[in-house]
PDB file of C-alpha atoms in Angstrom:
ATOM      1  CA  MET A   1     120.103 101.056  98.533  1.00  0.00           C
ATOM      2  CA  ARG A   2     118.969  97.613  99.282  1.00  0.00           C
ATOM      3  CA  LYS A   3     118.484  98.236 102.801  1.00  0.00           C
ATOM      4  CA  LEU A   4     116.417 101.149 101.964  1.00  0.00           C
ATOM      5  CA  ILE A   5     114.172  99.478  99.907  1.00  0.00           C
ATOM      6  CA  PHE A   6     113.831  96.442 102.367  1.00  0.00           C
ATOM      7  CA  THR A   7     111.931  98.802 104.403  1.00  0.00           C
ATOM      8  CA  PHE A   8     108.790  98.636 102.414  1.00  0.00           C
ATOM      9  CA  SER A   9     106.418  95.902 101.728  1.00  0.00           C
ATOM     10  CA  ILE A  10     102.494  96.427 101.221  1.00  0.00           C
ATOM     11  CA  PHE A  11      99.808  94.434  99.965  1.00  0.00           C
ATOM     12  CA  PHE A  12      96.434  96.187  99.170  1.00  0.00           C
ATOM     13  CA  VAL A  13      93.066  94.210  98.508  1.00  0.00           C
ATOM     14  CA  THR A  14      89.630  94.782  97.497  1.00  0.00           C
ATOM     15  CA  PHE A  15      87.772  91.597  96.162  1.00  0.00           C
ATOM     16  CA  GLN A  16      87.201  92.865  92.613  1.00  0.00           C
ATOM     17  CA  VAL A  17      90.117  95.044  92.235  1.00  0.00           C
ATOM     18  CA  PHE A  18      93.008  93.467  94.293  1.00  0.00           C
ATOM     19  CA  SER A  19      95.817  92.944  91.528  1.00  0.00           C
ATOM     20  CA  GLN A  20      98.048  95.838  91.874  1.00  0.00           C
ATOM     21  CA  GLY A  21      99.763  95.373  95.239  1.00  0.00           C
ATOM     22  CA  VAL A  22     100.401  91.483  94.633  1.00  0.00           C
ATOM     23  CA  ILE A  23     103.672  91.989  92.763  1.00  0.00           C
ATOM     24  CA  ASP A  24     106.226  95.089  92.570  1.00  0.00           C
ATOM     25  CA  GLY A  25     109.678  95.486  91.125  1.00  0.00           C
ATOM     26  CA  PHE A  26     111.511  95.412  94.845  1.00  0.00           C
ATOM     27  CA  TYR A  27     113.180  92.622  96.447  1.00  0.00           C
ATOM     28  CA  LYS A  28     113.736  91.410 100.012  1.00  0.00           C
ATOM     29  CA  GLY A  29     117.182  90.397  99.745  1.00  0.00           C
ATOM     30  CA  LYS A  30     118.413  86.662 100.715  1.00  0.00           C
ATOM     31  CA  GLY A  31     117.021  85.723 104.166  1.00  0.00           C
ATOM     32  CA  ASN A  32     114.920  88.821 104.507  1.00  0.00           C
ATOM     33  CA  ALA A  33     111.040  88.931 105.381  1.00  0.00           C
ATOM     34  CA  SER A  34     108.159  91.252 105.874  1.00  0.00           C
ATOM     35  CA  ALA A  35     104.758  90.796 107.791  1.00  0.00           C
ATOM     36  CA  VAL A  36     102.270  93.104 106.671  1.00  0.00           C
ATOM     37  CA  LEU A  37      98.872  93.426 108.610  1.00  0.00           C
ATOM     38  CA  GLY A  38      96.371  95.720 106.676  1.00  0.00           C
ATOM     39  CA  PHE A  39      92.830  97.030 106.874  1.00  0.00           C
ATOM     40  CA  GLY A  40      90.462  98.898 104.864  1.00  0.00           C
ATOM     41  CA  PHE A  41      87.212 100.128 103.903  1.00  0.00           C
ATOM     42  CA  GLU A  42      85.607 100.565 100.337  1.00  0.00           C
ATOM     43  CA  ASP A  43      82.595 103.210 100.099  1.00  0.00           C
ATOM     44  CA  THR A  44      80.760 102.830  96.812  1.00  0.00           C
ATOM     45  CA  LYS A  45      77.614 104.624  95.860  1.00  0.00           C
ATOM     46  CA  SER A  46      77.543 103.693  92.162  1.00  0.00           C
ATOM     47  CA  TYR A  47      77.836 100.571  89.890  1.00  0.00           C
ATOM     48  CA  PHE A  48      78.693  99.612  86.150  1.00  0.00           C
ATOM     49  CA  ALA A  49      76.205  97.207  85.236  1.00  0.00           C
ATOM     50  CA  ARG A  50      77.616  96.419  81.617  1.00  0.00           C
ATOM     51  CA  ARG A  51      79.095  99.746  81.167  1.00  0.00           C
ATOM     52  CA  GLU A  52      76.296 101.714  82.667  1.00  0.00           C
ATOM     53  CA  LYS A  53      76.285 103.431  85.626  1.00  0.00           C
ATOM     54  CA  ILE A  54      73.321 102.843  87.984  1.00  0.00           C
ATOM     55  CA  ASP A  55      72.935 103.965  91.646  1.00  0.00           C
ATOM     56  CA  LEU A  56      73.923 100.985  93.908  1.00  0.00           C
ATOM     57  CA  SER A  57      75.623 101.258  96.637  1.00  0.00           C
ATOM     58  CA  ARG A  58      78.147  98.792  98.998  1.00  0.00           C
ATOM     59  CA  SER A  59      80.218  99.123 101.875  1.00  0.00           C
ATOM     60  CA  LEU A  60      83.131  96.626 102.405  1.00  0.00           C
ATOM     61  CA  PHE A  61      85.590  96.238 105.071  1.00  0.00           C
ATOM     62  CA  TYR A  62      88.594  93.962 104.785  1.00  0.00           C
ATOM     63  CA  GLY A  63      91.605  92.839 106.996  1.00  0.00           C
ATOM     64  CA  ASN A  64      94.569  91.183 105.294  1.00  0.00           C
ATOM     65  CA  LEU A  65      97.695  89.315 106.498  1.00  0.00           C
ATOM     66  CA  TYR A  66     100.498  89.338 104.078  1.00  0.00           C
ATOM     67  CA  GLY A  67     103.995  87.918 104.058  1.00  0.00           C
ATOM     68  CA  ALA A  68     107.090  88.064 101.931  1.00  0.00           C
ATOM     69  CA  TYR A  69     110.613  86.238 102.032  1.00  0.00           C
ATOM     70  CA  GLY A  70     113.747  86.505 100.106  1.00  0.00           C
ATOM     71  CA  ILE A  71     114.559  82.827  99.237  1.00  0.00           C
ATOM     72  CA  THR A  72     117.595  84.526  97.199  1.00  0.00           C
ATOM     73  CA  ASN A  73     118.633  87.927  96.471  1.00  0.00           C
ATOM     74  CA  THR A  74     116.790  87.297  92.923  1.00  0.00           C
ATOM     75  CA  ILE A  75     113.906  85.001  94.201  1.00  0.00           C
ATOM     76  CA  ASP A  76     110.951  86.219  96.466  1.00  0.00           C
ATOM     77  CA  VAL A  77     107.859  84.251  97.548  1.00  0.00           C
ATOM     78  CA  SER A  78     104.626  85.958  99.008  1.00  0.00           C
ATOM     79  CA  VAL A  79     101.418  84.646 100.532  1.00  0.00           C
ATOM     80  CA  SER A  80      98.361  86.874 101.128  1.00  0.00           C
ATOM     81  CA  ILE A  81      95.007  86.044 103.125  1.00  0.00           C
ATOM     82  CA  PRO A  82      92.273  88.154 103.086  1.00  0.00           C
ATOM     83  CA  TYR A  83      89.126  88.524 105.285  1.00  0.00           C
ATOM     84  CA  LEU A  84      86.237  90.569 103.799  1.00  0.00           C
ATOM     85  CA  VAL A  85      82.996  91.640 105.252  1.00  0.00           C
ATOM     86  CA  SER A  86      80.099  93.044 103.031  1.00  0.00           C
ATOM     87  CA  ASP A  87      76.971  93.720 104.432  1.00  0.00           C
ATOM     88  CA  ASP A  88      76.033  90.099 105.897  1.00  0.00           C
ATOM     89  CA  ASN A  89      78.681  88.207 103.833  1.00  0.00           C
ATOM     90  CA  SER A  90      81.815  87.641 105.873  1.00  0.00           C
ATOM     91  CA  ASP A  91      84.497  85.083 105.523  1.00  0.00           C
ATOM     92  CA  PHE A  92      88.175  84.463 104.624  1.00  0.00           C
ATOM     93  CA  GLN A  93      88.390  85.064 100.685  1.00  0.00           C
ATOM     94  CA  ASP A  94      91.285  83.732  98.404  1.00  0.00           C
ATOM     95  CA  ILE A  95      94.756  82.764  99.611  1.00  0.00           C
ATOM     96  CA  SER A  96      97.395  84.073  97.255  1.00  0.00           C
ATOM     97  CA  ILE A  97     100.912  82.404  96.526  1.00  0.00           C
ATOM     98  CA  PHE A  98     103.405  84.065  93.874  1.00  0.00           C
ATOM     99  CA  LEU A  99     106.950  83.733  93.249  1.00  0.00           C
ATOM    100  CA  LYS A 100     109.038  86.417  91.588  1.00  0.00           C
ATOM    101  CA  TYR A 101     112.322  85.893  89.809  1.00  0.00           C
ATOM    102  CA  LYS A 102     114.735  88.525  88.667  1.00  0.00           C
ATOM    103  CA  VAL A 103     115.811  87.703  85.349  1.00  0.00           C
ATOM    104  CA  PHE A 104     117.790  90.753  83.947  1.00  0.00           C
ATOM    105  CA  GLN A 105     119.542  93.750  85.501  1.00  0.00           C
ATOM    106  CA  LYS A 106     121.474  96.408  83.857  1.00  0.00           C
ATOM    107  CA  GLU A 107     123.213  99.348  85.811  1.00  0.00           C
ATOM    108  CA  PHE A 108     123.615 102.750  84.409  1.00  0.00           C
ATOM    109  CA  GLU A 109     125.280 105.891  85.845  1.00  0.00           C
ATOM    110  CA  LYS A 110     122.046 107.176  87.417  1.00  0.00           C
ATOM    111  CA  GLY A 111     120.087 103.964  88.259  1.00  0.00           C
ATOM    112  CA  LYS A 112     119.410 100.539  87.300  1.00  0.00           C
ATOM    113  CA  PHE A 113     116.719  98.614  84.989  1.00  0.00           C
ATOM    114  CA  GLU A 114     115.422  95.039  85.937  1.00  0.00           C
ATOM    115  CA  ILE A 115     113.183  92.684  84.453  1.00  0.00           C
ATOM    116  CA  SER A 116     111.202  90.165  86.660  1.00  0.00           C
ATOM    117  CA  LEU A 117     108.775  87.279  85.848  1.00  0.00           C
ATOM    118  CA  ALA A 118     106.290  86.395  88.348  1.00  0.00           C
ATOM    119  CA  GLY A 119     103.761  83.396  88.478  1.00  0.00           C
ATOM    120  CA  GLY A 120     101.293  82.178  91.090  1.00  0.00           C
ATOM    121  CA  LEU A 121      97.915  81.140  91.956  1.00  0.00           C
ATOM    122  CA  SER A 122      94.878  82.171  93.942  1.00  0.00           C
ATOM    123  CA  THR A 123      92.338  79.897  95.320  1.00  0.00           C
ATOM    124  CA  PRO A 124      89.284  80.294  97.575  1.00  0.00           C
ATOM    125  CA  ILE A 125      90.133  79.077 101.379  1.00  0.00           C
ATOM    126  CA  SER A 126      86.448  78.995 102.619  1.00  0.00           C
ATOM    127  CA  ASP A 127      83.024  77.990 101.249  1.00  0.00           C
ATOM    128  CA  TYR A 128      81.775  82.158 100.943  1.00  0.00           C
ATOM    129  CA  SER A 129      78.471  82.612  99.134  1.00  0.00           C
ATOM    130  CA  ILE A 130      77.961  83.909  95.637  1.00  0.00           C
ATOM    131  CA  GLY A 131      74.868  85.095  93.954  1.00  0.00           C
ATOM    132  CA  GLY A 132      74.384  88.772  95.134  1.00  0.00           C
ATOM    133  CA  LEU A 133      76.353  92.043  94.811  1.00  0.00           C
ATOM    134  CA  ASN A 134      77.313  91.608  98.323  1.00  0.00           C
ATOM    135  CA  ASP A 135      79.295  88.715  97.075  1.00  0.00           C
ATOM    136  CA  ILE A 136      83.010  88.477  98.754  1.00  0.00           C
ATOM    137  CA  GLY A 137      84.637  86.943  95.490  1.00  0.00           C
ATOM    138  CA  GLN A 138      83.846  84.374  92.472  1.00  0.00           C
ATOM    139  CA  GLN A 139      85.104  81.337  93.906  1.00  0.00           C
ATOM    140  CA  ALA A 140      87.482  81.041  91.359  1.00  0.00           C
ATOM    141  CA  THR A 141      90.830  79.469  91.306  1.00  0.00           C
ATOM    142  CA  ILE A 142      93.144  81.818  89.532  1.00  0.00           C
ATOM    143  CA  PHE A 143      96.590  81.074  87.639  1.00  0.00           C
ATOM    144  CA  GLU A 144      98.589  84.185  86.850  1.00  0.00           C
ATOM    145  CA  VAL A 145     101.819  85.218  85.135  1.00  0.00           C
ATOM    146  CA  ARG A 146     103.531  88.695  84.759  1.00  0.00           C
ATOM    147  CA  GLY A 147     106.297  90.414  83.430  1.00  0.00           C
ATOM    148  CA  VAL A 148     107.878  93.243  85.551  1.00  0.00           C
ATOM    149  CA  PHE A 149     109.840  96.054  84.110  1.00  0.00           C
ATOM    150  CA  HIS A 150     111.486  98.373  86.845  1.00  0.00           C
ATOM    151  CA  TYR A 151     113.692 101.509  86.454  1.00  0.00           C
ATOM    152  CA  GLN A 152     115.196 103.032  89.556  1.00  0.00           C
ATOM    153  CA  CYS A 153     117.491 105.858  90.289  1.00  0.00           C
ATOM    154  CA  HIS A 154     120.159 105.856  92.749  1.00  0.00           C
ATOM    155  CA  SER A 155     117.923 108.945  94.307  1.00  0.00           C
ATOM    156  CA  GLY A 156     115.077 106.444  95.164  1.00  0.00           C
ATOM    157  CA  TRP A 157     112.938 107.644  92.173  1.00  0.00           C
ATOM    158  CA  PHE A 158     111.365 104.584  90.460  1.00  0.00           C
ATOM    159  CA  THR A 159     108.663 103.719  87.780  1.00  0.00           C
ATOM    160  CA  SER A 160     107.531 100.266  86.929  1.00  0.00           C
ATOM    161  CA  LEU A 161     105.309  98.585  84.404  1.00  0.00           C
ATOM    162  CA  GLN A 162     103.724  95.108  84.588  1.00  0.00           C
ATOM    163  CA  SER A 163     101.337  93.061  82.744  1.00  0.00           C
ATOM    164  CA  GLY A 164     100.707  89.444  81.802  1.00  0.00           C
ATOM    165  CA  TYR A 165      97.484  87.082  82.168  1.00  0.00           C
ATOM    166  CA  SER A 166      95.157  85.742  84.253  1.00  0.00           C
ATOM    167  CA  PHE A 167      93.779  82.226  83.623  1.00  0.00           C
ATOM    168  CA  LYS A 168      90.712  81.439  85.555  1.00  0.00           C
ATOM    169  CA  LEU A 169      89.271  78.082  86.318  1.00  0.00           C
ATOM    170  CA  GLU A 170      85.304  77.638  86.406  1.00  0.00           C
ATOM    171  CA  GLU A 171      83.307  80.084  84.350  1.00  0.00           C
ATOM    172  CA  VAL A 172      84.841  83.134  85.475  1.00  0.00           C
ATOM    173  CA  PRO A 173      86.494  84.826  82.447  1.00  0.00           C
ATOM    174  CA  ASN A 174      90.001  85.106  81.747  1.00  0.00           C
ATOM    175  CA  SER A 175      91.808  88.395  81.770  1.00  0.00           C
ATOM    176  CA  ILE A 176      94.578  90.962  81.305  1.00  0.00           C
ATOM    177  CA  PRO A 177      95.993  92.971  83.687  1.00  0.00           C
ATOM    178  CA  PHE A 178      98.134  96.201  83.229  1.00  0.00           C
ATOM    179  CA  VAL A 179      99.723  98.387  86.148  1.00  0.00           C
ATOM    180  CA  ILE A 180     102.091 101.477  85.889  1.00  0.00           C
ATOM    181  CA  LYS A 181     103.441 102.925  88.951  1.00  0.00           C
ATOM    182  CA  ALA A 182     105.843 105.842  89.887  1.00  0.00           C
ATOM    183  CA  GLY A 183     107.240 106.752  93.071  1.00  0.00           C
ATOM    184  CA  ARG A 184     110.104 107.083  95.391  1.00  0.00           C
ATOM    185  CA  ALA A 185     111.884 105.123  98.197  1.00  0.00           C
ATOM    186  CA  SER A 186     113.886 106.755 100.648  1.00  0.00           C
ATOM    187  CA  SER A 187     115.040 105.750 104.335  1.00  0.00           C
ATOM    188  CA  THR A 188     112.683 108.084 105.721  1.00  0.00           C
ATOM    189  CA  TRP A 189     109.428 107.707 103.237  1.00  0.00           C
ATOM    190  CA  TYR A 190     108.080 105.791 100.731  1.00  0.00           C
ATOM    191  CA  TYR A 191     105.073 107.037  98.257  1.00  0.00           C
ATOM    192  CA  ASP A 192     103.743 105.898  95.102  1.00  0.00           C
ATOM    193  CA  ILE A 193     100.705 106.443  92.657  1.00  0.00           C
ATOM    194  CA  TYR A 194      99.509 104.061  90.225  1.00  0.00           C
ATOM    195  CA  TYR A 195      97.321 103.163  87.320  1.00  0.00           C
ATOM    196  CA  ASP A 196      95.452  99.552  87.107  1.00  0.00           C
ATOM    197  CA  PHE A 197      93.738  98.369  84.272  1.00  0.00           C
ATOM    198  CA  GLN A 198      91.867  94.982  83.958  1.00  0.00           C
ATOM    199  CA  HIS A 199      90.140  93.755  80.547  1.00  0.00           C
ATOM    200  CA  SER A 200      88.038  90.450  80.756  1.00  0.00           C
ATOM    201  CA  PHE A 201      87.650  88.139  77.655  1.00  0.00           C
ATOM    202  CA  GLY A 202      83.956  87.651  77.551  1.00  0.00           C
ATOM    203  CA  GLY A 203      81.619  86.765  80.315  1.00  0.00           C
ATOM    204  CA  ILE A 204      78.083  87.850  81.034  1.00  0.00           C
ATOM    205  CA  ASP A 205      76.920  91.289  82.550  1.00  0.00           C
ATOM    206  CA  TYR A 206      74.627  92.477  85.597  1.00  0.00           C
ATOM    207  CA  LEU A 207      71.254  92.874  84.376  1.00  0.00           C
ATOM    208  CA  GLY A 208      71.878  91.267  81.444  1.00  0.00           C
ATOM    209  CA  THR A 209      70.900  87.805  80.010  1.00  0.00           C
ATOM    210  CA  PRO A 210      70.288  84.912  80.671  1.00  0.00           C
ATOM    211  CA  ARG A 211      68.334  84.791  84.050  1.00  0.00           C
ATOM    212  CA  PRO A 212      68.873  83.656  86.975  1.00  0.00           C
ATOM    213  CA  GLN A 213      72.528  85.000  86.631  1.00  0.00           C
ATOM    214  CA  ASN A 214      75.607  83.034  87.227  1.00  0.00           C
ATOM    215  CA  PHE A 215      77.683  85.525  89.060  1.00  0.00           C
ATOM    216  CA  LYS A 216      80.809  83.296  88.887  1.00  0.00           C
ATOM    217  CA  ALA A 217      80.414  84.326  84.773  1.00  0.00           C
ATOM    218  CA  PHE A 218      80.821  87.794  85.461  1.00  0.00           C
ATOM    219  CA  GLY A 219      83.313  89.438  83.369  1.00  0.00           C
ATOM    220  CA  VAL A 220      84.875  92.263  85.112  1.00  0.00           C
ATOM    221  CA  ASP A 221      86.897  95.327  83.884  1.00  0.00           C
ATOM    222  CA  TYR A 222      88.063  98.399  85.512  1.00  0.00           C
ATOM    223  CA  GLN A 223      90.241 101.277  85.342  1.00  0.00           C
ATOM    224  CA  LYS A 224      91.586 102.530  88.724  1.00  0.00           C
ATOM    225  CA  VAL A 225      93.906 104.849  90.262  1.00  0.00           C
ATOM    226  CA  GLY A 226      95.619 105.233  93.659  1.00  0.00           C
ATOM    227  CA  GLY A 227      98.480 105.911  95.790  1.00  0.00           C
ATOM    228  CA  THR A 228     100.230 104.685  98.908  1.00  0.00           C
ATOM    229  CA  VAL A 229     102.332 106.400 101.702  1.00  0.00           C
ATOM    230  CA  PHE A 230     104.771 104.456 104.006  1.00  0.00           C
ATOM    231  CA  LYS A 231     106.498 105.708 106.991  1.00  0.00           C
ATOM    232  CA  PRO A 232     109.304 103.432 108.686  1.00  0.00           C
ATOM    233  CA  PHE A 233     109.758 104.168 112.148  1.00  0.00           C
ATOM    234  CA  SER A 234     112.550 102.094 112.560  1.00  0.00           C
ATOM    235  CA  ASN A 235     114.739  99.217 110.620  1.00  0.00           C
ATOM    236  CA  ASN A 236     112.045  96.831 111.667  1.00  0.00           C
ATOM    237  CA  ILE A 237     108.791  98.698 111.964  1.00  0.00           C
ATOM    238  CA  GLY A 238     106.719 100.900 109.805  1.00  0.00           C
ATOM    239  CA  ALA A 239     103.059 101.818 108.790  1.00  0.00           C
ATOM    240  CA  TYR A 240     101.229 102.850 105.746  1.00  0.00           C
ATOM    241  CA  VAL A 241      97.974 104.739 104.384  1.00  0.00           C
ATOM    242  CA  SER A 242      96.423 104.093 100.835  1.00  0.00           C
ATOM    243  CA  LEU A 243      94.108 105.547  98.787  1.00  0.00           C
ATOM    244  CA  SER A 244      92.377 104.511  95.459  1.00  0.00           C
ATOM    245  CA  TYR A 245      89.415 105.311  93.312  1.00  0.00           C
ATOM    246  CA  VAL A 246      87.545 103.091  90.624  1.00  0.00           C
ATOM    247  CA  LEU A 247      87.227 105.440  87.451  1.00  0.00           C
ATOM    248  CA  SER A 248      85.018 103.364  85.230  1.00  0.00           C
ATOM    249  CA  GLY A 249      84.585  99.512  84.316  1.00  0.00           C
ATOM    250  CA  ARG A 250      82.351  96.696  83.771  1.00  0.00           C
ATOM    251  CA  ASN A 251      80.299  94.982  86.521  1.00  0.00           C
ATOM    252  CA  VAL A 252      82.395  96.836  89.069  1.00  0.00           C
ATOM    253  CA  PHE A 253      81.342  99.322  91.916  1.00  0.00           C
ATOM    254  CA  GLN A 254      82.637 102.547  91.563  1.00  0.00           C
ATOM    255  CA  GLY A 255      84.228 104.520  94.398  1.00  0.00           C
ATOM    256  CA  PRO A 256      87.107 105.061  96.814  1.00  0.00           C
ATOM    257  CA  ALA A 257      88.935 102.810  99.056  1.00  0.00           C
ATOM    258  CA  TYR A 258      90.776 103.566 102.358  1.00  0.00           C
ATOM    259  CA  GLY A 259      93.724 101.563 103.807  1.00  0.00           C
ATOM    260  CA  LEU A 260      96.029 101.528 106.514  1.00  0.00           C
ATOM    261  CA  GLY A 261      98.442  98.749 107.604  1.00  0.00           C
ATOM    262  CA  PHE A 262     101.477  98.112 109.797  1.00  0.00           C
ATOM    263  CA  VAL A 263     104.749  96.511 108.632  1.00  0.00           C
ATOM    264  CA  TYR A 264     107.187  94.406 110.432  1.00  0.00           C
ATOM    265  CA  ASN A 265     110.708  93.494 108.903  1.00  0.00           C
ATOM    266  CA  PHE A 266     112.601  90.450 109.867  1.00  0.00           C
ATOM    267  CA  ARG A 267     116.437  91.144 108.953  1.00  0.00           C
ATOM    268  CA  ASN A 268     119.045  88.641 107.860  1.00  0.00           C
ATOM    269  CA  ASP A 269     122.313  90.535 109.146  1.00  0.00           C
ATOM    270  CA  LYS A 270     124.606  87.784 108.273  1.00  0.00           C
TER     271      LYS A 270
END
């Protein structure tokens, strides 16, 4: 089963709604690593100013380089570097570095239950501009902690739940994330569906007061659903496609996002 799960590693990102793919309930295994090159497109026609939907569109393209390494069988480290293009704004956004540690595991007749703790930070790696709706970020350094509860059947079906707290420096409001995901990981396919939620504490609203507005102080809430399908072509190479949609929120664009990417796994066969 460990080799089966090792075939899959994906990171999916957009600048406002990047949370669900950073952390999952799977582990690489000691000495194993994955590199993922992902691309995507976000096509939005509406925007939630405060919580009122207005006609405001944006097209955003992204590329992302993601890597994960198994330090031990119970500790993983991951790094991601996204590049975003939104209208005339384009640059590298925020590098993210996370550690994940398995603190509990219980075996059952039909599966296993695991609890993990994860923590990390993201911080800007370029001086991208802020002050408009085509911004690619909020120029904030974020410290994040999460707990992950993961159950997996021996047949490959799994479900996971994670939540925690995002402490954000500068004027960006702190937030609570929540993600629930279900799917199946087999030797021939991986697929999942998920619900992703974020609630921010305070902050200002687009078209609110005071003016001129400080875009770093926006409070961003959202509800998003999505899914991913991954196909391994060998023990080392695979590809994925993903789709997500923002249902509602606060100071966030609404619409679909499409992604695809390529995965290369480095195996430790010792």
